[in-house]
Amino acid sequence: MAPASSRIDKDALRKKYAEERDKRLRPDGNAQYIRIQNQLAHYLDDPYTPVKEREPVRDHVTFAFVGGGFAGLVTGARLVERGIRDVRIIEKGGDFGGTWYWNRYPGAQCDTASMVYMPLLEETGHMPTEKYAHAPEILEHCQRIGNQFGLYENALFHTEVKDLEWDGDAHRWILRTNRGDEFTAQFLGLGTGPLHVPKLPGLPGIEDFRGHSFHTSRWDYDYTGGDPHGDAMHKLADKRVAIIGTGATAVQCVPHLAAACKELYVFQRTPSSVDVRANRPIDAKWFAEIATEGWQQRWLENFTANQQGVEMPDVDLVQDGWTDLARRIRMRILSLPPEDRRDLRKIMGAFEESDFEKMEEIRSRCDAVVTDPDTAQNLKAWYRQLCKRPCFHDEYLQSFNIEGTHLVDTDGKGVEKITEKGVVAAGREYEVDCIIYASGFEVGTPFEDRTGFDPAGRDGIRLSEHWAEGMRSKHGIHVHGFPNLFLVQPTQGANLISNVPHNLTESGKTIATLVRHAIDTGWEEVEVTREAEDAWVDLLMTGGGRMLGSPDCTPGYYNNEGQDPGPAARSFVGYPQGALAFFRYLDAWRRDGSFEGVEFR
Ligand code: NDP
């Protein structure tokens, strides 16, 4: 039951949140993290698929796509559906899957319900087995899309694009890779993902550790035993293991480590908020009944509408933590006297109150579940729910009741250093056999640093030059000066963070429609005009141009570690009227057929 807001001391909570944030603010912000390189470069090796030798490719394709995750798969599928079969996906992993190729840590599963998270379910006829599918099923689904739409034939795996250059005379892109390939493509898609470069905390001594270590995105099952399907990690039975970080990844893998290790030390700087998961199998009979024509689109729209809380539909088909959050806020606003419902201050007050209640409920779960009162206290998150990625799990808190599992809370300071033998925190050295870094992925670093290439567009202008004052695009898809190039990612579009694949499928549809139109009408180039791009960016800024997490939040990647992101804030904004309105607008833009703002040559 939610704690009654009348019992909540709001001033005391505001003060506590501010104190906890201030403890964690640090002048180096994002620079506290280091890129994986030099002596630690082996952390990036692919533990899952051996690299195959092959001859360099030198040919021409109609459409090349950089990235073989959901973005590349859904765009490729939509192009093939529209009869454009000559699609080549270039992927640094050994197969399709993107984040689901790399993240095979034990317990990995989607945090948004499978029915809306897994793309193209209707097209492939796949029924998810669980409300929140586990990683192996999602990876298999990626392979299913690849197979069904014939995307394997032309794909280049274990290949990193190093250079992209627009050849204006030939109206095509030249692609060069780390495998010696040099080929051309009339159209080019970029779907490199927002969270694909693993990062490490910049700790003194990190290269000195003599034991075993790895990052969660390259799980070493040879060392731990077990497998991504949930087989126990029997090789850890006599091991002392440290895991650094308590974000969404750690929340999912800690229960498996706790069950397997002799001793597990969980090093915590900031606790995650961990609400109820309530996963369950999907019933085949129920699925057969609901999966009528157009079902997934209906579910997607229903989820977005519920999650956004703007036009609350009568039903909430998905019913999960995301929609619950929005419904609570909406109910709270509706409980205001009618004259206050248009008063922004009152609305924000109602929002805050419902957030306080929710977070009190989540904090009280720690007391209810964790037997040691100090540990329970240390696991409580003192910030508003959307300051950090909300987590949902039914075994994470319980892990701290397992003998041999220790929470090492650092009171916001974090691990201090790594030694030859282990981890130092709060002045004490913890000797361990293995260190697992659950320290996340680069966010907010320059595009060209994260991807390893900086496209040269018309007249040789680099994307980094065009974006020197922050990202510029129309729809988050088209960039002026970069003909025939399309971005597939959420920002400057719907920016629907609660269900990223929905953003990608809509972009995929848009790109396939445009490319089909260009080919059918004999145009060689498609490019957004300068005016249309400027107008779009201006429109986005009317929404305030704020990042996901506010500067008042505890630091994290949602708010650029609490520092002013400068013009880069633009890279994180969405359509001012929200995701639902954006998807409707984009649908109308596609259907209209005049493709306002885009020029064909
Ligand atoms: P995060 O960036 O969320 O977490 C990194 C963790 O490392 C934080 O807890 C951070 O603490 C901690 N950390 C950093 N430096 C130190 C230090 N010196 N000492 C101790 N701790 C430290 O990475 P994740 O991999 O957990 O998640 C990244 C994102 O990936 C998620 O937010 C989510 O978007 C996505 N994801 C999605 C999943 C899904 O859909 N199922 C599952 C897992 C991840 P602090 O909080 O104080 O900065």
XYZ file of C-alpha atoms and ligand atoms in Angstrom:
649
model
C 0.000 0.000 0.000
C 1.341 3.462 -0.850
C 2.294 5.557 2.161
C -0.232 8.369 2.590
C 1.361 11.593 1.409
C 0.148 13.356 4.554
C 2.603 11.226 6.566
C 5.542 12.194 4.348
C 7.734 15.028 5.591
C 8.345 16.648 2.211
C 10.798 19.258 3.416
C 12.893 16.615 5.160
C 12.913 14.501 1.993
C 13.893 17.429 -0.220
C 16.754 18.185 2.156
C 17.873 14.548 2.265
C 17.787 14.253 -1.555
C 19.873 17.424 -1.896
C 22.412 16.233 0.681
C 22.782 12.853 -1.013
C 23.221 14.530 -4.403
C 25.810 16.976 -3.081
C 27.840 14.130 -1.600
C 28.137 12.610 -5.059
C 28.769 15.674 -7.225
C 32.362 15.724 -8.419
C 34.230 18.251 -10.541
C 35.501 15.685 -13.046
C 31.925 14.644 -14.040
C 32.023 12.262 -16.985
C 35.839 12.425 -17.021
C 35.901 10.204 -13.904
C 35.436 7.280 -16.316
C 38.108 5.871 -18.590
C 37.941 4.202 -21.959
C 39.011 0.569 -22.133
C 42.408 0.472 -23.834
C 46.113 -0.410 -23.537
C 46.735 -3.071 -20.905
C 42.982 -3.536 -20.419
C 42.135 -3.676 -24.144
C 41.436 -7.428 -23.861
C 38.276 -6.480 -21.892
C 36.774 -5.623 -25.291
C 37.551 -8.962 -26.968
C 34.533 -10.913 -28.154
C 34.235 -13.939 -25.841
C 31.304 -15.395 -27.772
C 32.263 -15.884 -31.447
C 35.677 -16.534 -33.028
C 36.701 -13.962 -35.630
C 36.704 -15.482 -39.154
C 39.267 -14.488 -41.767
C 37.720 -13.112 -44.964
C 38.680 -11.211 -48.078
C 38.055 -7.447 -48.079
C 34.815 -6.406 -49.790
C 34.936 -4.036 -52.761
C 31.521 -3.587 -54.365
C 28.396 -1.428 -54.285
C 25.125 -1.859 -52.359
C 21.913 0.144 -52.378
C 21.784 0.554 -48.600
C 24.555 0.138 -46.028
C 23.729 0.217 -42.326
C 26.274 0.644 -39.541
C 25.198 -1.407 -36.515
C 23.475 -4.786 -36.336
C 21.324 -4.208 -33.255
C 17.605 -3.463 -33.220
C 18.158 -0.246 -35.248
C 19.828 -2.026 -38.166
C 17.496 -4.995 -38.020
C 14.243 -3.043 -38.044
C 15.453 -0.647 -40.741
C 16.757 -3.541 -42.814
C 13.457 -5.394 -42.387
C 11.397 -2.367 -43.446
C 13.612 -1.822 -46.507
C 13.259 -5.458 -47.533
C 9.483 -5.229 -47.030
C 9.501 -2.292 -49.470
C 11.431 -4.356 -52.006
C 14.928 -2.961 -51.309
C 16.788 -6.229 -50.744
C 20.317 -5.058 -51.396
C 21.004 -4.093 -47.776
C 24.349 -4.614 -46.058
C 24.627 -4.388 -42.273
C 28.108 -3.820 -40.839
C 28.462 -4.934 -37.220
C 31.398 -5.032 -34.807
C 30.014 -8.096 -32.985
C 30.060 -11.632 -34.350
C 26.296 -11.724 -35.046
C 23.206 -9.536 -34.987
C 21.839 -8.365 -31.640
C 23.801 -5.238 -30.658
C 23.349 -4.781 -26.940
C 21.797 -8.267 -26.759
C 24.822 -9.738 -28.519
C 27.222 -8.287 -25.964
C 25.197 -8.333 -22.760
C 24.951 -12.009 -21.869
C 25.526 -11.587 -18.157
C 23.515 -13.970 -15.963
C 19.984 -12.744 -15.390
C 19.943 -10.249 -18.266
C 16.376 -9.560 -19.345
C 14.407 -6.682 -20.793
C 13.108 -4.042 -18.401
C 10.228 -3.030 -20.651
C 7.552 -5.659 -21.317
C 8.478 -8.035 -24.163
C 5.155 -7.478 -25.941
C 6.223 -3.916 -26.749
C 9.997 -4.141 -26.313
C 10.711 -6.930 -28.826
C 10.339 -5.453 -32.312
C 8.503 -7.050 -35.244
C 6.758 -9.709 -33.136
C 3.746 -9.650 -35.405
C 5.826 -9.819 -38.582
C 7.835 -12.793 -37.293
C 4.924 -14.509 -35.525
C 6.980 -14.926 -32.364
C 5.241 -15.147 -28.998
C 7.499 -13.984 -26.169
C 7.745 -16.676 -23.507
C 7.716 -14.257 -20.551
C 6.368 -10.829 -19.704
C 10.042 -9.763 -19.453
C 12.012 -12.024 -21.793
C 15.518 -13.098 -20.874
C 18.523 -12.174 -22.998
C 18.972 -15.470 -24.919
C 15.408 -15.224 -26.230
C 15.947 -11.623 -27.322
C 19.206 -12.529 -29.066
C 17.428 -15.400 -30.834
C 14.720 -12.971 -31.889
C 17.363 -10.738 -33.460
C 18.635 -13.751 -35.387
C 15.052 -14.580 -36.377
C 14.616 -11.096 -37.882
C 17.973 -11.423 -39.653
C 16.981 -14.780 -41.127
C 13.412 -13.927 -42.047
C 14.363 -10.756 -43.916
C 17.479 -12.233 -45.555
C 19.825 -9.819 -43.783
C 22.567 -12.368 -43.094
C 23.490 -12.830 -46.759
C 25.131 -9.456 -47.162
C 26.150 -8.722 -43.545
C 29.720 -8.099 -42.427
C 30.332 -9.170 -38.811
C 33.348 -8.458 -36.637
C 33.801 -5.393 -38.783
C 34.173 -1.808 -37.632
C 33.557 1.120 -39.934
C 36.523 3.464 -39.789
C 35.651 6.065 -42.390
C 32.565 7.345 -44.214
C 32.902 9.770 -47.088
C 30.222 11.273 -49.368
C 31.177 11.147 -53.028
C 29.047 13.942 -54.503
C 29.932 13.149 -58.129
C 28.852 9.533 -57.873
C 25.979 10.324 -55.414
C 27.052 7.622 -53.024
C 28.837 6.968 -49.763
C 32.268 5.355 -49.593
C 32.723 3.066 -46.577
C 36.084 1.895 -45.252
C 36.469 -0.625 -42.420
C 39.074 -2.132 -40.125
C 38.959 -5.308 -42.270
C 40.297 -3.555 -45.361
C 36.870 -3.237 -46.999
C 36.210 -0.300 -49.289
C 32.786 -0.296 -50.886
C 30.058 2.156 -51.817
C 26.407 2.544 -50.921
C 23.773 4.865 -52.341
C 22.119 5.203 -48.931
C 23.578 4.918 -45.472
C 21.987 4.294 -42.059
C 23.676 4.786 -38.698
C 22.357 2.852 -35.706
C 25.310 2.599 -33.412
C 23.298 2.697 -30.197
C 23.540 5.064 -27.264
C 25.160 2.628 -24.810
C 27.641 0.500 -26.682
C 31.110 1.529 -25.523
C 31.830 -0.047 -22.127
C 33.545 2.274 -19.663
C 35.523 1.775 -16.454
C 35.855 3.914 -13.356
C 39.174 5.766 -13.551
C 40.540 4.152 -10.394
C 44.198 4.296 -9.419
C 45.797 0.859 -9.706
C 43.137 -0.525 -12.073
C 45.834 -2.129 -14.220
C 47.658 -3.656 -11.243
C 45.120 -6.277 -10.188
C 46.644 -9.770 -10.440
C 43.401 -11.731 -10.228
C 40.783 -12.165 -12.945
C 38.583 -9.281 -14.101
C 36.088 -8.369 -16.824
C 33.289 -5.943 -17.735
C 29.688 -7.198 -17.528
C 29.209 -6.705 -21.286
C 31.842 -9.386 -22.015
C 30.845 -11.993 -19.423
C 33.565 -14.620 -18.994
C 31.623 -17.876 -18.589
C 34.884 -19.806 -19.057
C 35.957 -18.353 -15.728
C 32.621 -18.359 -13.886
C 31.037 -21.523 -15.296
C 27.329 -21.503 -16.061
C 25.749 -19.924 -19.108
C 23.423 -17.082 -20.149
C 20.418 -19.438 -19.915
C 20.782 -19.499 -16.139
C 22.942 -22.564 -15.465
C 24.655 -22.062 -12.103
C 28.146 -20.554 -12.187
C 29.707 -23.554 -10.414
C 33.291 -22.364 -10.895
C 32.676 -19.502 -8.459
C 31.924 -21.814 -5.514
C 35.399 -21.252 -4.049
C 35.874 -17.670 -5.287
C 35.784 -14.260 -3.641
C 34.238 -11.893 -6.161
C 33.843 -8.100 -6.212
C 31.258 -6.380 -8.376
C 31.672 -2.627 -8.811
C 28.499 -0.704 -9.611
C 24.846 -1.121 -8.651
C 23.018 0.120 -11.768
C 20.465 -1.805 -13.866
C 23.050 -4.394 -14.942
C 24.226 -5.209 -11.422
C 20.646 -5.444 -10.185
C 20.067 -8.257 -12.673
C 23.297 -10.209 -12.216
C 23.907 -9.863 -8.455
C 21.273 -12.505 -7.514
C 23.058 -15.051 -9.727
C 26.463 -14.140 -8.323
C 25.126 -14.254 -4.761
C 23.873 -17.785 -5.358
C 27.190 -18.918 -6.833
C 30.131 -17.190 -5.076
C 31.871 -18.185 -1.885
C 32.009 -14.485 -0.994
C 30.456 -11.675 -2.998
C 31.257 -8.013 -2.292
C 28.862 -5.560 -3.948
C 30.541 -2.135 -4.046
C 27.876 0.534 -4.027
C 28.205 4.271 -4.605
C 24.526 5.052 -5.228
C 21.713 2.526 -4.686
C 19.282 1.848 -7.523
C 15.566 2.098 -6.841
C 14.353 -1.491 -7.100
C 10.612 -1.972 -7.427
C 8.585 -5.162 -7.884
C 9.187 -7.061 -11.162
C 6.380 -9.675 -11.133
C 7.608 -11.519 -14.200
C 5.445 -14.375 -15.450
C 5.171 -16.729 -18.427
C 2.982 -15.648 -21.333
C 0.036 -17.952 -21.841
C -0.175 -19.287 -25.427
C -3.999 -19.387 -25.391
C -4.235 -15.786 -24.217
C -1.653 -14.717 -26.794
C -3.520 -16.438 -29.635
C -6.641 -14.512 -28.640
C -5.067 -11.087 -28.498
C -2.650 -11.423 -31.435
C -5.103 -10.339 -34.099
C -4.035 -8.212 -37.061
C -2.255 -5.034 -36.019
C -1.931 -6.138 -32.385
C 1.639 -4.995 -31.771
C 1.029 -1.512 -33.140
C -2.032 -1.232 -30.864
C 0.036 -2.328 -27.876
C 2.839 0.078 -28.749
C 0.467 3.016 -29.003
C -1.334 1.990 -25.823
C 1.950 1.727 -23.899
C 3.170 5.107 -25.124
C -0.152 6.776 -24.326
C -0.283 5.257 -20.837
C 3.357 5.877 -20.116
C 3.141 9.490 -21.151
C -0.060 10.098 -19.272
C -1.271 12.724 -21.755
C -4.278 10.932 -23.144
C -4.913 8.205 -20.638
C -6.598 5.349 -22.573
C -9.304 3.351 -20.766
C -7.126 0.269 -20.685
C -3.508 -0.262 -19.794
C -2.568 -3.298 -21.875
C 1.026 -3.578 -20.675
C 0.523 -2.824 -16.972
C 4.081 -2.476 -15.768
C 6.193 -0.199 -13.624
C 6.435 2.452 -16.363
C 2.700 2.770 -16.970
C 1.963 2.507 -13.248
C 4.236 5.461 -12.600
C 2.454 7.629 -15.169
C -1.009 6.559 -14.006
C -0.206 7.485 -10.419
C 0.974 10.939 -11.461
C -2.087 11.410 -13.629
C -4.445 10.314 -10.838
C -2.730 12.706 -8.459
C -3.164 15.597 -10.883
C -6.814 14.670 -11.437
C -7.350 14.743 -7.686
C -6.520 18.479 -7.708
C -9.464 20.892 -7.678
C -10.403 21.615 -11.337
C -9.145 25.225 -11.139
C -5.651 23.975 -10.134
C -5.250 21.467 -12.953
C -3.878 24.119 -15.317
C -1.563 25.647 -12.746
C 1.949 24.398 -13.571
C 3.153 24.907 -9.991
C 0.295 22.808 -8.614
C 0.827 20.149 -11.277
C 4.526 19.931 -10.464
C 3.622 19.744 -6.765
C 1.260 16.827 -7.439
C 3.973 15.129 -9.506
C 6.469 15.533 -6.676
C 4.028 14.194 -4.106
C 3.291 11.079 -6.112
C 7.034 10.568 -6.634
C 7.695 10.889 -2.894
C 5.020 8.273 -2.230
C 6.385 5.864 -4.801
C 9.945 6.211 -3.556
C 8.830 5.746 0.064
C 7.113 2.551 -1.044
C 10.279 1.371 -2.809
C 12.423 2.266 0.199
C 10.063 0.398 2.515
C 10.632 -2.722 0.352
C 14.251 -2.672 1.553
C 13.094 -2.908 5.188
C 10.518 -5.557 4.364
C 12.893 -7.792 2.398
C 16.409 -7.332 3.784
C 16.962 -8.891 7.205
C 19.980 -6.854 8.318
C 18.665 -3.369 9.197
C 21.913 -1.534 8.325
C 22.090 -3.197 4.934
C 18.412 -2.420 4.333
C 19.042 1.222 5.192
C 22.053 1.413 2.880
C 20.079 -0.022 -0.037
C 17.577 2.843 0.013
C 17.610 5.255 -2.919
C 17.335 8.925 -1.953
C 16.323 10.670 -5.175
C 13.309 11.040 -7.425
C 12.474 7.901 -9.368
C 13.401 9.156 -12.826
C 16.754 10.572 -11.725
C 18.264 7.198 -12.547
C 17.086 4.264 -14.568
C 14.225 2.740 -12.482
C 14.903 -0.935 -11.747
C 12.473 -3.780 -11.109
C 13.556 -7.079 -9.580
C 12.223 -9.739 -7.243
C 15.537 -11.298 -6.169
C 18.027 -8.427 -5.977
C 17.274 -7.193 -2.458
C 16.856 -10.791 -1.301
C 20.472 -11.505 -2.377
C 21.723 -9.554 0.612
C 20.129 -12.143 2.928
C 22.338 -14.868 1.435
C 25.304 -15.805 3.579
C 28.539 -14.665 1.975
C 26.985 -11.704 0.127
C 28.130 -8.353 1.472
C 27.001 -4.877 0.545
C 29.971 -2.513 0.747
C 28.306 0.862 0.855
C 30.715 3.730 0.260
C 28.365 6.550 1.300
C 28.471 8.103 -2.159
C 32.257 8.094 -2.437
C 32.752 4.949 -4.504
C 35.678 2.583 -4.666
C 38.960 4.393 -3.977
C 41.500 2.220 -5.711
C 42.395 -1.199 -6.997
C 45.455 -3.050 -5.720
C 47.249 -6.205 -6.841
C 45.031 -8.157 -4.475
C 41.647 -6.479 -4.608
C 39.488 -3.433 -4.022
C 39.898 -0.571 -1.555
C 36.806 1.223 -0.293
C 36.267 3.352 2.806
C 39.920 2.799 3.712
C 39.672 -1.015 3.798
C 41.187 -3.460 1.312
C 38.960 -6.358 0.218
C 41.053 -9.200 -1.181
C 39.280 -10.947 -4.042
C 39.930 -13.460 -6.833
C 37.833 -11.651 -9.415
C 36.592 -8.113 -10.081
C 33.540 -7.597 -12.269
C 32.999 -4.059 -13.545
C 29.268 -3.225 -13.780
C 30.301 0.345 -14.495
C 28.152 1.020 -17.550
C 28.698 2.552 -20.967
C 29.824 5.863 -22.415
C 27.093 8.488 -22.694
C 27.685 12.121 -23.554
C 31.113 11.602 -25.118
C 31.470 12.954 -28.688
C 29.779 10.874 -31.398
C 33.017 10.343 -33.326
C 34.825 9.106 -30.189
C 32.106 6.571 -29.449
C 31.738 5.292 -33.000
C 35.337 5.537 -34.224
C 34.329 7.444 -37.390
C 33.382 10.984 -38.289
C 31.381 11.028 -41.553
C 32.559 13.535 -44.166
C 29.468 14.905 -45.915
C 28.968 17.304 -48.807
C 32.067 19.489 -49.423
C 33.996 17.348 -46.945
C 32.282 18.819 -43.880
C 32.637 16.451 -40.948
C 29.644 15.546 -38.784
C 31.623 16.713 -35.731
C 31.928 20.172 -37.367
C 28.232 20.312 -38.183
C 27.474 19.305 -34.587
C 30.130 21.501 -32.962
C 27.369 23.299 -31.033
C 25.405 20.084 -30.340
C 23.353 17.694 -32.448
C 21.274 19.110 -35.327
C 18.770 17.081 -37.311
C 15.188 16.874 -38.491
C 13.186 14.107 -36.785
C 16.443 12.800 -35.266
C 16.883 11.132 -38.682
C 18.017 13.607 -41.400
C 21.093 15.857 -41.202
C 21.718 18.811 -43.522
C 24.932 18.454 -45.544
C 24.806 14.657 -45.289
C 22.736 13.494 -48.261
C 21.316 9.974 -48.239
C 22.384 9.511 -44.616
C 19.845 8.557 -41.951
C 20.200 8.278 -38.184
C 18.229 5.622 -36.336
C 18.065 6.575 -32.649
C 15.576 8.195 -30.227
C 16.786 11.758 -29.622
C 15.410 14.809 -31.450
C 12.465 12.558 -32.301
C 10.098 10.822 -29.890
C 12.875 10.382 -27.308
C 10.803 7.591 -25.760
C 13.322 6.226 -23.284
C 10.932 3.746 -21.636
C 10.733 1.785 -24.904
C 13.698 2.533 -27.168
C 12.830 -0.003 -29.920
C 9.569 1.838 -30.658
C 11.605 4.893 -31.712
C 13.704 2.702 -33.978
C 10.845 0.930 -35.755
C 9.244 4.295 -36.567
C 12.543 5.613 -37.959
C 12.963 2.414 -39.965
C 9.519 2.842 -41.525
C 10.263 6.471 -42.385
C 13.587 5.676 -44.029
C 12.161 2.786 -46.058
C 9.343 5.049 -47.288
C 11.774 7.788 -48.340
C 14.234 5.472 -50.039
C 11.422 3.699 -51.905
C 10.127 7.071 -53.065
C 13.590 8.221 -54.195
C 14.202 5.032 -56.164
C 10.730 5.006 -57.735
C 10.996 8.599 -58.840
C 14.590 8.290 -60.061
C 16.133 10.774 -57.630
C 19.723 10.091 -56.606
C 19.924 12.251 -53.511
C 17.704 12.946 -50.511
C 18.654 15.719 -48.082
C 16.980 17.846 -45.463
C 17.210 21.580 -46.168
C 19.101 23.893 -43.842
C 15.871 25.806 -43.093
C 13.957 22.652 -42.192
C 16.725 21.436 -39.906
C 16.952 24.835 -38.187
C 13.190 24.985 -37.767
C 13.117 21.500 -36.239
C 15.864 22.299 -33.742
C 14.085 25.563 -32.828
C 10.866 23.632 -32.303
C 12.632 21.143 -30.033
C 14.062 23.954 -27.936
C 10.574 25.311 -27.229
C 10.268 22.228 -25.013
C 13.011 23.576 -22.745
C 15.896 21.494 -24.058
C 16.403 19.635 -20.807
C 18.161 16.320 -20.421
C 16.329 13.336 -18.980
C 17.539 13.777 -15.407
C 17.344 17.273 -13.984
C 20.427 19.018 -12.555
C 18.787 18.576 -9.116
C 19.101 14.827 -9.470
C 21.795 12.656 -8.018
C 24.571 12.453 -10.638
C 24.512 9.801 -13.330
C 24.444 9.502 -17.096
C 20.834 10.755 -17.200
C 22.021 14.235 -16.181
C 25.605 14.341 -17.483
C 26.887 13.455 -14.001
C 25.246 16.598 -12.624
C 27.188 18.986 -14.853
C 25.889 21.481 -17.386
C 26.104 19.639 -20.730
C 26.196 22.933 -22.678
C 24.891 22.704 -26.246
C 25.175 18.890 -26.057
C 21.886 19.007 -24.091
C 20.246 19.269 -27.501
C 21.326 15.718 -28.190
C 18.937 14.467 -25.534
C 15.724 16.341 -26.263
C 12.545 15.120 -27.905
C 9.426 16.476 -29.601
C 7.900 19.060 -27.236
C 4.397 17.522 -27.390
C 5.772 14.123 -26.432
C 6.330 10.729 -27.998
C 2.731 9.894 -28.889
C 2.294 13.197 -30.719
C 5.623 12.690 -32.484
C 4.695 9.230 -33.760
C 1.393 10.589 -35.076
C 3.106 13.554 -36.696
C 5.699 11.291 -38.338
C 3.018 8.923 -39.611
C 1.185 11.844 -41.211
C 4.486 13.149 -42.676
C 5.156 9.781 -44.297
C 1.610 9.348 -45.583
C 1.356 12.866 -46.989
C 4.063 11.999 -49.499
C 5.388 15.548 -49.978
C 8.085 14.911 -47.320
C 8.106 18.511 -46.165
C 11.618 19.799 -45.433
C 13.398 17.153 -47.470
C 14.735 17.779 -50.984
C 15.126 15.168 -53.704
C 17.745 15.757 -56.396
P 25.163 2.373 -15.060
O 25.903 3.457 -15.729
O 23.732 2.517 -14.815
O 25.810 2.007 -13.670
C 27.185 2.118 -13.404
C 27.382 1.870 -11.950
O 28.763 1.961 -11.623
C 26.648 2.892 -11.090
O 26.033 2.212 -10.021
C 27.787 3.789 -10.617
O 27.522 4.458 -9.411
C 28.859 2.726 -10.437
N 30.190 3.273 -10.249
C 30.903 4.065 -11.077
N 32.079 4.397 -10.529
C 32.126 3.774 -9.324
C 33.069 3.719 -8.288
N 34.235 4.375 -8.363
N 32.778 2.972 -7.198
C 31.611 2.305 -7.102
N 30.671 2.338 -8.048
C 30.928 3.061 -9.152
O 25.484 1.038 -15.926
P 24.604 -0.276 -16.148
O 25.406 -1.172 -17.008
O 24.091 -0.805 -14.875
O 23.345 0.247 -16.936
C 23.493 1.100 -18.047
C 22.192 1.235 -18.779
O 22.010 0.101 -19.606
C 20.935 1.267 -17.931
O 20.701 2.501 -17.359
C 19.896 0.880 -18.929
O 19.540 1.963 -19.745
C 20.640 -0.153 -19.724
N 20.322 -1.480 -19.188
C 19.133 -1.980 -19.560
C 18.748 -3.182 -19.109
C 17.464 -3.702 -19.584
O 16.740 -3.075 -20.352
N 17.106 -4.841 -19.181
C 19.550 -3.989 -18.192
C 20.801 -3.364 -17.871
C 21.151 -2.149 -18.352
P 26.705 5.864 -9.421
O 25.276 5.485 -9.586
O 27.015 6.474 -8.135
O 27.219 6.666 -10.585
